[in-house]
mmCIF file of C-alpha atoms in Angstrom:
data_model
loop_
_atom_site.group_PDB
_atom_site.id
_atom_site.type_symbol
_atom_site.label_atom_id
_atom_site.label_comp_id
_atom_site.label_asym_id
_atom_site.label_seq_id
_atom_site.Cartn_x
_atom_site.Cartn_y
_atom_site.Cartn_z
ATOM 1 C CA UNK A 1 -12.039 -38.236 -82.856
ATOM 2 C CA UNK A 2 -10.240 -36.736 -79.651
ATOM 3 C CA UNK A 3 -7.148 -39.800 -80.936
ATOM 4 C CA UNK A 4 -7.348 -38.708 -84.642
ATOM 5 C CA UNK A 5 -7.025 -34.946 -84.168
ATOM 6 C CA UNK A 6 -4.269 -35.631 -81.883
ATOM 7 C CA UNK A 7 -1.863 -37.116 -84.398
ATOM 8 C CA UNK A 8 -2.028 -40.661 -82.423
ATOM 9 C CA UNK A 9 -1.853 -43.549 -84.637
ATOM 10 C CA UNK A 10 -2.963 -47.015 -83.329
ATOM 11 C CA UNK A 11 -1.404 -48.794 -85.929
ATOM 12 C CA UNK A 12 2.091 -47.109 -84.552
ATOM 13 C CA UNK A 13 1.369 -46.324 -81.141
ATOM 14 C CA UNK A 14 5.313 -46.009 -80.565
ATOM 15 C CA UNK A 15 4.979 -43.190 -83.438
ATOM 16 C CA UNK A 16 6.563 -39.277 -82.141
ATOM 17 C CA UNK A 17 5.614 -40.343 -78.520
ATOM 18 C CA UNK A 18 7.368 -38.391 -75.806
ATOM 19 C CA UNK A 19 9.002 -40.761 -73.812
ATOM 20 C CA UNK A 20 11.766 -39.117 -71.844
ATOM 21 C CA UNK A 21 10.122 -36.099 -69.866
ATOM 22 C CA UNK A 22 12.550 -35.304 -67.729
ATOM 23 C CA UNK A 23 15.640 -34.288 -67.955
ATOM 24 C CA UNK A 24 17.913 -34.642 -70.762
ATOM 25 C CA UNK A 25 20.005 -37.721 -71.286
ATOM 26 C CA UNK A 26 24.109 -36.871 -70.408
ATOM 27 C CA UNK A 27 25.473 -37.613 -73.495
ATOM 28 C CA UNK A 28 23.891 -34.365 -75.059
ATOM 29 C CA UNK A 29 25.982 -32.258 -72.507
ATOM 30 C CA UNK A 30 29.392 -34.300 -72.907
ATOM 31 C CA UNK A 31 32.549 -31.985 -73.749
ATOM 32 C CA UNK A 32 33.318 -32.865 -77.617
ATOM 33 C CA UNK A 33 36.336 -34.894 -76.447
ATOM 34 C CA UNK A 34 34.532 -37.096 -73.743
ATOM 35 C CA UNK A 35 32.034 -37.306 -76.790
ATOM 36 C CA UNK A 36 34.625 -38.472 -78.856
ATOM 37 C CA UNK A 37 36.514 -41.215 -76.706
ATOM 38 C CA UNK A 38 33.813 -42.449 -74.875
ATOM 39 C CA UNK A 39 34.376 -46.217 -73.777
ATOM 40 C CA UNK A 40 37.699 -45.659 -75.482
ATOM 41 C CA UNK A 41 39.684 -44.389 -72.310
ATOM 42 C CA UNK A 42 43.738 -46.089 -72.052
ATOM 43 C CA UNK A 43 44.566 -44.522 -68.877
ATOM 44 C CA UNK A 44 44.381 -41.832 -66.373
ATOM 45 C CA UNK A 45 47.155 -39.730 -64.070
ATOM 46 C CA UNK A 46 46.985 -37.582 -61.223
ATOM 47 C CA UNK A 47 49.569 -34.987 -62.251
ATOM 48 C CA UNK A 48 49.361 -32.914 -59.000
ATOM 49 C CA UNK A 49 46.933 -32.198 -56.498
ATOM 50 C CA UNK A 50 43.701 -31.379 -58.321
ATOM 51 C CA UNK A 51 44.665 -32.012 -61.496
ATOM 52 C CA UNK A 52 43.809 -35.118 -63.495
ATOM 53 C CA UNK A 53 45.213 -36.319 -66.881
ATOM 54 C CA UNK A 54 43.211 -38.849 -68.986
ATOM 55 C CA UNK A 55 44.511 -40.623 -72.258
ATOM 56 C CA UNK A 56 42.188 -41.863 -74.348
ATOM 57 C CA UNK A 57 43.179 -44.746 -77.062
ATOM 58 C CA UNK A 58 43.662 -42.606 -79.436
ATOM 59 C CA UNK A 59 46.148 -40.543 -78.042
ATOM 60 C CA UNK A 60 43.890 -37.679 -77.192
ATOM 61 C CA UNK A 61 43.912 -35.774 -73.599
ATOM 62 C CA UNK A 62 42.060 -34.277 -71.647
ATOM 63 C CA UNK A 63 43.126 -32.286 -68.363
ATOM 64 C CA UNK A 64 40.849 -32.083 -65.543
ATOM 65 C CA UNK A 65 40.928 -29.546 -62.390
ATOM 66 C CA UNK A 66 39.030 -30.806 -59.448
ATOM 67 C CA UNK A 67 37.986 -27.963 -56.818
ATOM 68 C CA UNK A 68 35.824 -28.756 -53.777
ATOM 69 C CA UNK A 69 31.996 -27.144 -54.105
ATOM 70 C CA UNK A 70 29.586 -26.633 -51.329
ATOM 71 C CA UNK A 71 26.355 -28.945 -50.583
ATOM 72 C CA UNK A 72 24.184 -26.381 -50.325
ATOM 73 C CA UNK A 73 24.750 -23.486 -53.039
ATOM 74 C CA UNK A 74 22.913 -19.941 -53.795
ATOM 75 C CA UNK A 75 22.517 -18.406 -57.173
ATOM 76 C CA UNK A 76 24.857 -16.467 -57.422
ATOM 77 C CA UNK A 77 27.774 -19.114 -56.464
ATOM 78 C CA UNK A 78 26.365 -20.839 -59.614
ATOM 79 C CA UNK A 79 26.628 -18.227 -61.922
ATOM 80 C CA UNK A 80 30.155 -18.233 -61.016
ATOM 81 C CA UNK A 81 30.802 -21.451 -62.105
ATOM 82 C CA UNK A 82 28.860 -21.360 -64.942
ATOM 83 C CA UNK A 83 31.241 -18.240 -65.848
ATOM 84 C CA UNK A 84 34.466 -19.991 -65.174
ATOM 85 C CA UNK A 85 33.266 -22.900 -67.037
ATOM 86 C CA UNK A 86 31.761 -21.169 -70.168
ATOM 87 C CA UNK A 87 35.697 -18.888 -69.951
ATOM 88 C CA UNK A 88 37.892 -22.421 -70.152
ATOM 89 C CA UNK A 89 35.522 -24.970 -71.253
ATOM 90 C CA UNK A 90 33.153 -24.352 -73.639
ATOM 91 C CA UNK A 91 30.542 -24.115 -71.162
ATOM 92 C CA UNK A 92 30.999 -27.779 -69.843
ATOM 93 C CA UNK A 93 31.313 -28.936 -65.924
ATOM 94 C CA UNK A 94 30.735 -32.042 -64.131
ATOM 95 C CA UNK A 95 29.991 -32.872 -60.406
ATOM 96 C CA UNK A 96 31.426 -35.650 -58.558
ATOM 97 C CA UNK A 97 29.762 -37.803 -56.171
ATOM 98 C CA UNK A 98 30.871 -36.056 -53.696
ATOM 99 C CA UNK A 99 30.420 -33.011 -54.475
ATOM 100 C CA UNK A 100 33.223 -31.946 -56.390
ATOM 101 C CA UNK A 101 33.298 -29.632 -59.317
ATOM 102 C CA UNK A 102 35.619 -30.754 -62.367
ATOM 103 C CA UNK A 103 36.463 -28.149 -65.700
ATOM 104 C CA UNK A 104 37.657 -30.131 -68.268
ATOM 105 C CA UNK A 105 40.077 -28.657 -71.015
ATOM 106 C CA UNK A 106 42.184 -30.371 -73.812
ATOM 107 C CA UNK A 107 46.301 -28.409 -72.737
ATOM 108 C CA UNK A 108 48.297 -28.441 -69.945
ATOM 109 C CA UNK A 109 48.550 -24.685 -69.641
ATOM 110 C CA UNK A 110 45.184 -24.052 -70.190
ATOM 111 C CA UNK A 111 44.619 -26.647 -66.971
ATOM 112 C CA UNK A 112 47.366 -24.728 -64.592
ATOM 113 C CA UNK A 113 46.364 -21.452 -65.733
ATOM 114 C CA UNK A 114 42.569 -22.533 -64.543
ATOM 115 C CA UNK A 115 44.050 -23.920 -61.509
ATOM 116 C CA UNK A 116 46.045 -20.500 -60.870
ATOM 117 C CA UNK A 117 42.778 -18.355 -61.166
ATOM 118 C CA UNK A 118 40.735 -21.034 -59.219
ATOM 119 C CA UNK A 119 43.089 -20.670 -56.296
ATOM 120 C CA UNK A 120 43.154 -17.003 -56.229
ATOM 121 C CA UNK A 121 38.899 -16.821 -56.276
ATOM 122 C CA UNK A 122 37.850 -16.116 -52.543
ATOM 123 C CA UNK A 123 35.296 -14.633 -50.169
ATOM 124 C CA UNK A 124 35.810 -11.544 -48.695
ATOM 125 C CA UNK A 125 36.907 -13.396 -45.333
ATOM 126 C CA UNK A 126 39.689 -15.129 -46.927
ATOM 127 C CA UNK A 127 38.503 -18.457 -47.716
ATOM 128 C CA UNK A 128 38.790 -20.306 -51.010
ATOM 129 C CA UNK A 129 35.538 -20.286 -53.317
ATOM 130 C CA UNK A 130 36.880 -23.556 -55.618
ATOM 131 C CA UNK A 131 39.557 -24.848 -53.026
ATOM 132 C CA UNK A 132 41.838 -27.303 -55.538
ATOM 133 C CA UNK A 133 42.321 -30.738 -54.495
ATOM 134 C CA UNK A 134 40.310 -33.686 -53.617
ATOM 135 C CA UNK A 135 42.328 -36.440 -55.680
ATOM 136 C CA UNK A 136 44.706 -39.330 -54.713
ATOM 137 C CA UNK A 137 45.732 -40.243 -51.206
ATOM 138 C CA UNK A 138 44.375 -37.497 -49.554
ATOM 139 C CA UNK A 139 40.945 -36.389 -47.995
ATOM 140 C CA UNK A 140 38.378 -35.402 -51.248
ATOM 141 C CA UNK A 141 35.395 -33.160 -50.354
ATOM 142 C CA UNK A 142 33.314 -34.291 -47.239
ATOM 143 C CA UNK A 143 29.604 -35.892 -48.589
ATOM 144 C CA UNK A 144 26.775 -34.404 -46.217
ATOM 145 C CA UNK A 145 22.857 -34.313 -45.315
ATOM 146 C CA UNK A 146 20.734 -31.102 -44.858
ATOM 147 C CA UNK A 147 21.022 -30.581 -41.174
ATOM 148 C CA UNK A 148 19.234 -27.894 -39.498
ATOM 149 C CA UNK A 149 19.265 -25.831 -42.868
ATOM 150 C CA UNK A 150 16.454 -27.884 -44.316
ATOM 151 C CA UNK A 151 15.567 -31.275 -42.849
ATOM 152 C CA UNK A 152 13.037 -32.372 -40.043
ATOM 153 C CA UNK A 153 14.558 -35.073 -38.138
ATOM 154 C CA UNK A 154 18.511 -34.122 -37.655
ATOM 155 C CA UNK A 155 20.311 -34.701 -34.601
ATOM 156 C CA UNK A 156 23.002 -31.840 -35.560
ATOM 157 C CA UNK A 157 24.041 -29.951 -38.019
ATOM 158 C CA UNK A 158 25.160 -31.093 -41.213
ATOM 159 C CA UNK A 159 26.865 -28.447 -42.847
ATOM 160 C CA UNK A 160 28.225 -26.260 -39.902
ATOM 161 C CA UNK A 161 29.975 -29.840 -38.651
ATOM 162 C CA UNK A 162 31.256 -30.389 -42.232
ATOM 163 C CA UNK A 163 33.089 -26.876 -42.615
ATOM 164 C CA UNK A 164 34.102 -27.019 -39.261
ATOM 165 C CA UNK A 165 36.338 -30.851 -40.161
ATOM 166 C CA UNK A 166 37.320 -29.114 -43.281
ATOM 167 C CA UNK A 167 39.109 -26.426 -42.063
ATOM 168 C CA UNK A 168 40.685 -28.635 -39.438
ATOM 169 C CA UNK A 169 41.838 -31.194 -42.244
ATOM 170 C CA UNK A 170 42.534 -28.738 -44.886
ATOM 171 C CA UNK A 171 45.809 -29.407 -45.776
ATOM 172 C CA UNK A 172 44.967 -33.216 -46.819
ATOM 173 C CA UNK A 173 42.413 -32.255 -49.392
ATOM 174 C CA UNK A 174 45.423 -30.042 -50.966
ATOM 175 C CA UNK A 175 48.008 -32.645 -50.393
ATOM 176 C CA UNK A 176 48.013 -36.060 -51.670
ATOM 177 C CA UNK A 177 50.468 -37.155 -48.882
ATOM 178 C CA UNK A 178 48.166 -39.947 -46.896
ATOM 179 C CA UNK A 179 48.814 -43.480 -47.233
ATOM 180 C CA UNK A 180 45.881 -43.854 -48.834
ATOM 181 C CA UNK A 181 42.818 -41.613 -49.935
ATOM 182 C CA UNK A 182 40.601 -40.973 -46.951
ATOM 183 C CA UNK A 183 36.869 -40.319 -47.611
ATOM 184 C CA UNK A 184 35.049 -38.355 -45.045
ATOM 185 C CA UNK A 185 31.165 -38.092 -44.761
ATOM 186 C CA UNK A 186 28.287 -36.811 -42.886
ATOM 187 C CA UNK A 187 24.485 -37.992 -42.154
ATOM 188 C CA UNK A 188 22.620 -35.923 -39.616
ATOM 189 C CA UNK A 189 20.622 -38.692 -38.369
ATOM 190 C CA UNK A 190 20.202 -42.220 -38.362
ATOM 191 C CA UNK A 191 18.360 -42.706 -41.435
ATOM 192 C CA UNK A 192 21.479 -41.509 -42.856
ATOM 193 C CA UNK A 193 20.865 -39.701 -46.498
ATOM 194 C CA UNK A 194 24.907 -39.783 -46.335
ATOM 195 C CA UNK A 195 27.408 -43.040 -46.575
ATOM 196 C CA UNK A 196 28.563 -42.566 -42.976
ATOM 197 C CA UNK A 197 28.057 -46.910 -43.415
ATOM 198 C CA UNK A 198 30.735 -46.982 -46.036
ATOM 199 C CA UNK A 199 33.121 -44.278 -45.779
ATOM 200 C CA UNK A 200 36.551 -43.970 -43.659
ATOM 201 C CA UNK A 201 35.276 -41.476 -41.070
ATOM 202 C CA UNK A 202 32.710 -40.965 -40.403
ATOM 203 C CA UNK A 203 30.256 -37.991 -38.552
ATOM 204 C CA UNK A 204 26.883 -39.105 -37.496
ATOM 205 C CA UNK A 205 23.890 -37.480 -35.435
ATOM 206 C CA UNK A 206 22.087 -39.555 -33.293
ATOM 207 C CA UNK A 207 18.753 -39.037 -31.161
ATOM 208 C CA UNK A 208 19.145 -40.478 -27.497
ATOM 209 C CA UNK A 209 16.005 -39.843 -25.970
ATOM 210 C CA UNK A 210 12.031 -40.714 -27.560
ATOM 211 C CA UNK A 211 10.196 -38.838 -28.900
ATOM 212 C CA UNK A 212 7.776 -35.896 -26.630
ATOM 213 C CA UNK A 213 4.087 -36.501 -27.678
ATOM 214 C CA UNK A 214 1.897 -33.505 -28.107
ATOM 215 C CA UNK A 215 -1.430 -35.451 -26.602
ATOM 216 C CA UNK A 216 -3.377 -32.047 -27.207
ATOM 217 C CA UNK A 217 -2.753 -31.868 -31.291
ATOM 218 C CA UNK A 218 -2.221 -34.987 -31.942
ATOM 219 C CA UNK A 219 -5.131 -36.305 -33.299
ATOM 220 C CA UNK A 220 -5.730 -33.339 -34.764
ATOM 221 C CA UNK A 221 -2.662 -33.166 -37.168
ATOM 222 C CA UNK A 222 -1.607 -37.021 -37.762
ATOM 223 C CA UNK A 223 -3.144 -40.037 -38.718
ATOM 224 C CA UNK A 224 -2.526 -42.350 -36.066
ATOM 225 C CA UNK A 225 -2.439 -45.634 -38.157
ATOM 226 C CA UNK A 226 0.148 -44.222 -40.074
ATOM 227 C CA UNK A 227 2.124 -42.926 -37.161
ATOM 228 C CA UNK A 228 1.842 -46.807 -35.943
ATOM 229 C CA UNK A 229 2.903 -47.917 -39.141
ATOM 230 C CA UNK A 230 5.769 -46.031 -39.476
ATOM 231 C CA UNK A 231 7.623 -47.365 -36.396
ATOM 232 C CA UNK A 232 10.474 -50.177 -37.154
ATOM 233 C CA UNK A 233 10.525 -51.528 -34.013
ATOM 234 C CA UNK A 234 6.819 -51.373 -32.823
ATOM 235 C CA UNK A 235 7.567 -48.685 -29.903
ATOM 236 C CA UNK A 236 4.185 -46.727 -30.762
ATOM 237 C CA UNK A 237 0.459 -48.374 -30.003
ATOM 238 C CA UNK A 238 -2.584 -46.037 -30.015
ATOM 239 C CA UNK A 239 -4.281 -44.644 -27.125
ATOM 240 C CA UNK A 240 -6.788 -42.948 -25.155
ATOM 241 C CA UNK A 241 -6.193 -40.624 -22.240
ATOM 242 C CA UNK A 242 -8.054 -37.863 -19.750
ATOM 243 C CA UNK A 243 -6.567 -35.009 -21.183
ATOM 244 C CA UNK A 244 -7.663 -31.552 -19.536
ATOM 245 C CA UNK A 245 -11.141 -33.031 -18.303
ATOM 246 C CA UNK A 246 -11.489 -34.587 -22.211
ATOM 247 C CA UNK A 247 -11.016 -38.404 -23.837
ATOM 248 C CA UNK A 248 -8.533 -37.785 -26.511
ATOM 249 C CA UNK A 249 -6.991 -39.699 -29.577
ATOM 250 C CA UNK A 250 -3.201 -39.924 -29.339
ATOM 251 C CA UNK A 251 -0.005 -42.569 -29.075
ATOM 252 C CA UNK A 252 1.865 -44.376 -26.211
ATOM 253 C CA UNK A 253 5.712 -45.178 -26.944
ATOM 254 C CA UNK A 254 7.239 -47.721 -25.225
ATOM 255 C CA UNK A 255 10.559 -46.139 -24.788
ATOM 256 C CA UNK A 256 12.737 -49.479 -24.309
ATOM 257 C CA UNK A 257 12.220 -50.677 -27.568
ATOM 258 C CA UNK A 258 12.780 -47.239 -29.442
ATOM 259 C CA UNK A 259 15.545 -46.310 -31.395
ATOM 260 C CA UNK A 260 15.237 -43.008 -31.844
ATOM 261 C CA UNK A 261 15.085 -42.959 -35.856
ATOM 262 C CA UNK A 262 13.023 -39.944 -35.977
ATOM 263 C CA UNK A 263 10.345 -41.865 -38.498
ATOM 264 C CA UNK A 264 7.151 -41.039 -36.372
ATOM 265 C CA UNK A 265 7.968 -37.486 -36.661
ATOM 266 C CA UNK A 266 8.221 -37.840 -40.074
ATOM 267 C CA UNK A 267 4.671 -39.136 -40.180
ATOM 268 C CA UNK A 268 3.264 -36.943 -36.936
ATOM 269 C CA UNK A 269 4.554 -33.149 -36.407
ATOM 270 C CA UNK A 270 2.618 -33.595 -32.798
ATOM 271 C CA UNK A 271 5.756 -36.388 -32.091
ATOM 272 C CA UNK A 272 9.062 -33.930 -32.305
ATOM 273 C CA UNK A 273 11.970 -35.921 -31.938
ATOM 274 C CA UNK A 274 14.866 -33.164 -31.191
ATOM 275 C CA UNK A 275 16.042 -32.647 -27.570
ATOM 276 C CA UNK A 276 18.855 -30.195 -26.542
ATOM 277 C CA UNK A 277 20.897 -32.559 -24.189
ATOM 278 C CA UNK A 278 20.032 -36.126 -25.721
ATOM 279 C CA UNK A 279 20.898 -35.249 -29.281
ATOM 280 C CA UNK A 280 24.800 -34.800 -30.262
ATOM 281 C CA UNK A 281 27.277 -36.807 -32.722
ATOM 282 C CA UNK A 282 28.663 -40.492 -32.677
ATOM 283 C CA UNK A 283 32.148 -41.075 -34.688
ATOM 284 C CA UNK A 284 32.214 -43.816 -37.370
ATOM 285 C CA UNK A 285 35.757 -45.038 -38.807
ATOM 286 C CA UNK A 286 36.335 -48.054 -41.186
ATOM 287 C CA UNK A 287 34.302 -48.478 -44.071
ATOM 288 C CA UNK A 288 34.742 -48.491 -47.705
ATOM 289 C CA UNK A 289 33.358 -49.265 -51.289
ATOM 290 C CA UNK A 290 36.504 -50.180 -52.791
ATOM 291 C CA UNK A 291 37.483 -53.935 -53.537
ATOM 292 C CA UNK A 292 41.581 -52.544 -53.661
ATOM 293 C CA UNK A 293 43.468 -54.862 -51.971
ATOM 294 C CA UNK A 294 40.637 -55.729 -49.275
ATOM 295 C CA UNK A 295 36.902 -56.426 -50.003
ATOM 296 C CA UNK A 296 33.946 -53.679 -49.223
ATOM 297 C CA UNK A 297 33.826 -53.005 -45.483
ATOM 298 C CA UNK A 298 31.291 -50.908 -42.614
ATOM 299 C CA UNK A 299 32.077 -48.569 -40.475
ATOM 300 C CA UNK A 300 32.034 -49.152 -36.785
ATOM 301 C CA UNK A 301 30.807 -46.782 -34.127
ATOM 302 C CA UNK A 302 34.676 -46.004 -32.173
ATOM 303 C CA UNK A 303 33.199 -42.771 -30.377
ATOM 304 C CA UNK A 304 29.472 -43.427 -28.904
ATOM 305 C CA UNK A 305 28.450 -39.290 -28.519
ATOM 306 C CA UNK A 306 30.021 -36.031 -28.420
ATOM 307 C CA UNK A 307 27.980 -33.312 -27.159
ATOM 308 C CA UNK A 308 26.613 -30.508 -30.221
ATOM 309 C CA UNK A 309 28.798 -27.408 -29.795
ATOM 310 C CA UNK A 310 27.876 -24.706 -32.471
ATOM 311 C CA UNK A 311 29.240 -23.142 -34.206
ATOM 312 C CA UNK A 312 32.426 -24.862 -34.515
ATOM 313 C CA UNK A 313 32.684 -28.536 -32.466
ATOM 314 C CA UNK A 314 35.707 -28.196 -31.135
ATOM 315 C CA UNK A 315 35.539 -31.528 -29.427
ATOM 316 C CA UNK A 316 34.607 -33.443 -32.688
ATOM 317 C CA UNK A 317 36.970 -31.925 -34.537
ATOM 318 C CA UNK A 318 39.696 -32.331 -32.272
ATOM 319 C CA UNK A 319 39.070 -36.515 -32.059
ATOM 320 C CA UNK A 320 39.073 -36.491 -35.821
ATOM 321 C CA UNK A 321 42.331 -34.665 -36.420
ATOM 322 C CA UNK A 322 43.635 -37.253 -33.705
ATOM 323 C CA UNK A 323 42.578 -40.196 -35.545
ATOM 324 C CA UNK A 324 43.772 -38.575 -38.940
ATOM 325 C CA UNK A 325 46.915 -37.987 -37.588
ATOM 326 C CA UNK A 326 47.207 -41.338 -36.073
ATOM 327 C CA UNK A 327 46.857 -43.126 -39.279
ATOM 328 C CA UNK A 328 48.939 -40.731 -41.395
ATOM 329 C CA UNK A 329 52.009 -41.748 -39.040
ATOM 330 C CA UNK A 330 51.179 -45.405 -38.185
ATOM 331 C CA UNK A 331 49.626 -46.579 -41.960
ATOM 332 C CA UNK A 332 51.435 -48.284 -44.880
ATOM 333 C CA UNK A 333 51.234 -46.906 -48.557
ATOM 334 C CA UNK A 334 47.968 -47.731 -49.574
ATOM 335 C CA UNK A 335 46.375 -48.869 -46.166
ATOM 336 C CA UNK A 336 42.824 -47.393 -45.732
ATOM 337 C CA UNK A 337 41.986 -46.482 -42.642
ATOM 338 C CA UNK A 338 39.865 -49.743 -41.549
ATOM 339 C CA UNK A 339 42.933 -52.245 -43.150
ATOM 340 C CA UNK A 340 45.587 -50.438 -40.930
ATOM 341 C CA UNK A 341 42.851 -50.857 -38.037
ATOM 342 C CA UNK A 342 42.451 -53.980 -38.907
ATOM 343 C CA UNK A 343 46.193 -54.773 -38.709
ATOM 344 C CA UNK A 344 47.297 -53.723 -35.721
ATOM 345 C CA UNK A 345 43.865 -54.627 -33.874
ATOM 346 C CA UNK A 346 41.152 -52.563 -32.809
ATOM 347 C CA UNK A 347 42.654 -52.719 -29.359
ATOM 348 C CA UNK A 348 45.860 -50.854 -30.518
ATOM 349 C CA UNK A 349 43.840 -48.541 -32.843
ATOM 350 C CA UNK A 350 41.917 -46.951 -30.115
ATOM 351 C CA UNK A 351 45.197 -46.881 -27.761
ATOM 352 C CA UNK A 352 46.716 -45.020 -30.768
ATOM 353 C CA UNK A 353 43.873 -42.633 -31.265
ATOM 354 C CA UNK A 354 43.475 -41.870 -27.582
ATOM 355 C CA UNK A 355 39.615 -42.817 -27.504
ATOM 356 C CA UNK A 356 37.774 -44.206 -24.570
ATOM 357 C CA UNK A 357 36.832 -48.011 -25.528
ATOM 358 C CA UNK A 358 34.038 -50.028 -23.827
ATOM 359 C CA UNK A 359 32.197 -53.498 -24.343
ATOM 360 C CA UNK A 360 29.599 -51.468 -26.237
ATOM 361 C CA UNK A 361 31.596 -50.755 -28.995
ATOM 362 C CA UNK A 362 32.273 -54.016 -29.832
ATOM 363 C CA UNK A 363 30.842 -54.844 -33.147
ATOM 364 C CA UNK A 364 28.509 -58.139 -32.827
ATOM 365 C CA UNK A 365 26.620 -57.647 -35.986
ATOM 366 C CA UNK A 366 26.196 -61.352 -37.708
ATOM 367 C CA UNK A 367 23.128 -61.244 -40.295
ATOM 368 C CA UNK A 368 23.666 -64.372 -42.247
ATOM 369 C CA UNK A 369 24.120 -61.937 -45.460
ATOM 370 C CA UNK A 370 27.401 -60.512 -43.742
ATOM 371 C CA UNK A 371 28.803 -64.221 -43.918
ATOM 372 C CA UNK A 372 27.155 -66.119 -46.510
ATOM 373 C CA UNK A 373 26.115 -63.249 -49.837
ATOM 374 C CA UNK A 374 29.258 -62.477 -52.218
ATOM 375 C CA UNK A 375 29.717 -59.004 -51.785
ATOM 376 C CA UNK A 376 33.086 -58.830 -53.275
ATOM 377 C CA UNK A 377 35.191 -59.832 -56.163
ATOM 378 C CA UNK A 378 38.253 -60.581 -53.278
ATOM 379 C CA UNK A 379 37.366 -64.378 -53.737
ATOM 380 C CA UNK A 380 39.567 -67.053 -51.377
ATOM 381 C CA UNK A 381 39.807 -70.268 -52.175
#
């Protein structure tokens, strides 16, 4: 009876059944005009810095002001979008990938007199709240991890490096004066939650020493198959020792074969991975999702560590602006970053850049998927 009374019906079992718990699909929260033209897009202009111009088949437009957001946001910073949003455009906003906050409206002068009032919104020490910018050749809001805010295993921080490169490189997100767009992102460790693998530059914490084994908790707050288990490279075995007069349960990690990944901590608190003087920040530069002109590329390692230096890494941000500034002067319209390194040879890029080269940053990586899958529409016959 428990079927009947509940309005099931066997014949129909598809019949009012809830299937999307969850969120709501997209289209619901589409602007009327997206709603309108959707797959029915002619073409698209970038008008001036931050503001976009799409033209939809049938001749309608819609203006678009892109203004950087921040990773992690309170309450209150939402509200305030929420306000300029439901003020210009009917209540609708979208989020980039990374990061980015775009109002949509249907005039010009509604879309400059947005981008006036977004530009004059700041904090009370002078910064912009919804910096404009982000779009063509120029550097669009930096992608980033949690850091020491919120996750377990970093190597640095995530957002205090971040705003620390974005004030340095300021003037390219509100410029579009690059030879070609330059994307910037972060990952806090090597599992990388960012796309330090794909992206142009690239900031990446990295662990350099194992990890310290609490032999008196151990057993008493991890499973030891499962902190096994979760090692890639088979650095942990379980183990007895004497410890304080007593036979305990615990690990031994060979420390040759481990890469520091942080993955046994993840698994076992009583294995802390974070060390004062081995942890710090490797630079990434080269890689990219687009097929423009070149096929899909990874980044390679061009600066092996730079020491953590709260609250503003003066080092790492320094070696950035050099290689920034190294490209903007030495590049040709529409050269990435990796295709002008390419170019000119690795050799010449890191005489250019003023970085310290050795034989370790040579990149030997030859899976037979680099070589052999099609990863790329850039076909050669």
């Amino acid at each position: 009876m428990a079927f009947i009374s509940s309005g099931y019906n066997p014949e129909k079992p598809m019949q009012n059944r809830i299937t999307d718990i969850g969120p709501q699909h997209f289209t619901k929260f589409l602007p009327p005009i997206i709603a309108k033209n959707k797959g029915n897009w002619d073409y698209h202009e970038i008008l001036e810095p931050g503001l976009l111009m799409h033209v939809a088949l049938s001749g309608d437009k819609v203006f678009t002001i892109r203004c950087g957001g921040a990773r992690l946001m309170s309450v209150t910073h939402i509200r305030e979008i929420c306000d300029i949003a439901d003020k210009y455009c009917g209540g609708h906003l979208r989020f980039t990938t990374r990061n980015n906050i775009e109002f949509m409206v249907e005039t010009l002068e509604a879309a400059k007199a947005l981008k006036a009032e977004l530009n004059g919104m700041k904090f009370a020490g002078g910064s912009h709240k919804f910096p404009v910018g982000g779009t063509g050749a120029g550097v669009t809001n930096i992608v980033h991890t949690q850091g020491w805010v919120h996750c377990h295993t970093p190597a640095t921080d995530a957002s205090g490096t971040v705003k620390a490169t974005m004030d340095v490189v300021f003037e390219e997100f509100q410029n579009m004066r690059l030879p070609a767009p330059v994307r910037i992102s972060m990952a806090c460790c090597l599992n990388m939650c960012g796309a330090v693998h794909c992206s142009d530059i690239a900031i990446l914490g990295i662990h350099r020493k194992p990890p310290i084994i609490d032999h008196e908790n151990l057993d008493n707050v991890c499973e030891v198959p499962l902190a096994v288990a979760a090692c890639p490279t088979g650095a942990i075995r379980p183990t007895k020792i004497e410890y304080q007069g007593k036979q305990v349960n615990t690990v031994a990690v060979k420390n040759e074969r481990c890469m520091f990944c942080g993955n046994c901590y993840t698994m076992c608190p009583a294995m802390p991975l974070a060390d004062k003087d081995g942890d710090g920040i490797a630079l990434m530069v080269g890689g990219k999702i687009s097929n423009r002109m070149t096929k899909p590329s990874f980044s390679k390692v061009v600066v092996p560590f730079i020491p953590n230096e709260p609250p503003r890494w003066p080092t790492m941000t320094k070696v950035i602006k050099k290689i920034l500034d190294a490209y903007a002067a030495d590049a040709r319209k529409y050269e990435r970053l990796g295709d002008w390194a390419n170019r000119i040879g690795w050799e010449r890029f890191f005489e250019k850049c003023d970085l310290e080269f050795s034989a370790h940053l040579i990149d030997d990586f030859r899976d037979p998927a680099y070589y052999t899958w099609r990863q790329t529409t850039q076909f050669k016959f």
